[in-house]
Amino acid sequence: MTYLFISHDLSVVEHISDTITVMYLGNMVEIADKRTLFNDPKHPYTKALLSSIPQAYPKQQRERIVLQGEIPNAADPPSGCKFHTRCPMAMEICQKERPQMQTLKDGSRVACHLY
Ligand code: SF4
């Protein structure tokens, strides 16, 4: 049996998923097994989502990444990488070219010009 579980709360997703797909404005931006995604996230949006998970123990706090700007209109998305208007790592190419999904050595898949 396979379940497709959709949530904004990765702390919940972690407990019931084997493979996690992160989406932004309707596009898949990262796909990885649970351990890889939580231990070594690649996409800047994934990193921001993970940083927003509240930690029960203050010593385990992650550095919080607060995204700037508004969520773009999904019916009229930004050119290139749809995340470039809010991405803290955005480069010039990100406004022009949509990044393609590629498979990395650890088996995770990411759509980002940083890789
Ligand atoms: S492609 Fe560019 S804007 Fe998009 S997530 Fe990667 S670095 Fe950020």
PDB file of C-alpha atoms and ligand atoms in Angstrom, residues 29 43-45 80-91 93-95 97-99 111-115, ligand 1:
ATOM      1  CA  VAL A  29      12.301  21.128  -6.343  1.00  0.00           C
ATOM      2  CA  HIS A  43      17.457  23.085  -2.211  1.00  0.00           C
ATOM      3  CA  PRO A  44      17.306  26.520  -0.516  1.00  0.00           C
ATOM      4  CA  TYR A  45      13.536  26.177  -0.099  1.00  0.00           C
ATOM      5  CA  GLY A  80      13.460  31.069 -14.617  1.00  0.00           C
ATOM      6  CA  CYS A  81      13.498  29.467 -11.204  1.00  0.00           C
ATOM      7  CA  LYS A  82      10.121  30.214  -9.620  1.00  0.00           C
ATOM      8  CA  PHE A  83      11.840  30.579  -6.260  1.00  0.00           C
ATOM      9  CA  HIS A  84      14.332  33.252  -7.350  1.00  0.00           C
ATOM     10  CA  THR A  85      12.296  36.195  -5.988  1.00  0.00           C
ATOM     11  CA  ARG A  86      12.651  34.798  -2.452  1.00  0.00           C
ATOM     12  CA  CYS A  87      15.808  32.703  -2.600  1.00  0.00           C
ATOM     13  CA  PRO A  88      18.722  33.920  -0.446  1.00  0.00           C
ATOM     14  CA  MET A  89      21.142  32.148  -2.837  1.00  0.00           C
ATOM     15  CA  ALA A  90      19.720  33.502  -6.126  1.00  0.00           C
ATOM     16  CA  MET A  91      22.143  34.252  -8.953  1.00  0.00           C
ATOM     17  CA  ILE A  93      21.051  32.760 -14.167  1.00  0.00           C
ATOM     18  CA  CYS A  94      18.164  31.958 -11.817  1.00  0.00           C
ATOM     19  CA  GLN A  95      16.027  34.750 -13.312  1.00  0.00           C
ATOM     20  CA  GLU A  97      16.769  29.669 -16.847  1.00  0.00           C
ATOM     21  CA  ARG A  98      14.503  27.214 -15.166  1.00  0.00           C
ATOM     22  CA  PRO A  99      16.717  24.668 -13.363  1.00  0.00           C
ATOM     23  CA  ALA A 111      16.259  21.366  -9.347  1.00  0.00           C
ATOM     24  CA  CYS A 112      18.627  24.221  -8.546  1.00  0.00           C
ATOM     25  CA  HIS A 113      21.457  26.007 -10.363  1.00  0.00           C
ATOM     26  CA  LEU A 114      23.685  25.596  -7.304  1.00  0.00           C
ATOM     27  CA  TYR A 115      24.180  21.918  -8.269  1.00  0.00           C
TER      28      TYR A 115
HETATM   29  S1  SF4 B   1      17.975  27.916  -8.932  1.00  0.00           S
HETATM   30 FE1  SF4 B   1      18.726  29.826  -8.038  1.00  0.00          FE
HETATM   31  S2  SF4 B   1      16.919  30.876  -7.234  1.00  0.00           S
HETATM   32 FE2  SF4 B   1      16.363  28.740  -7.627  1.00  0.00          FE
HETATM   33  S3  SF4 B   1      16.678  27.744  -5.671  1.00  0.00           S
HETATM   34 FE3  SF4 B   1      18.574  27.489  -6.821  1.00  0.00          FE
HETATM   35  S4  SF4 B   1      19.869  29.219  -6.240  1.00  0.00           S
HETATM   36 FE4  SF4 B   1      17.800  29.697  -5.575  1.00  0.00          FE
END
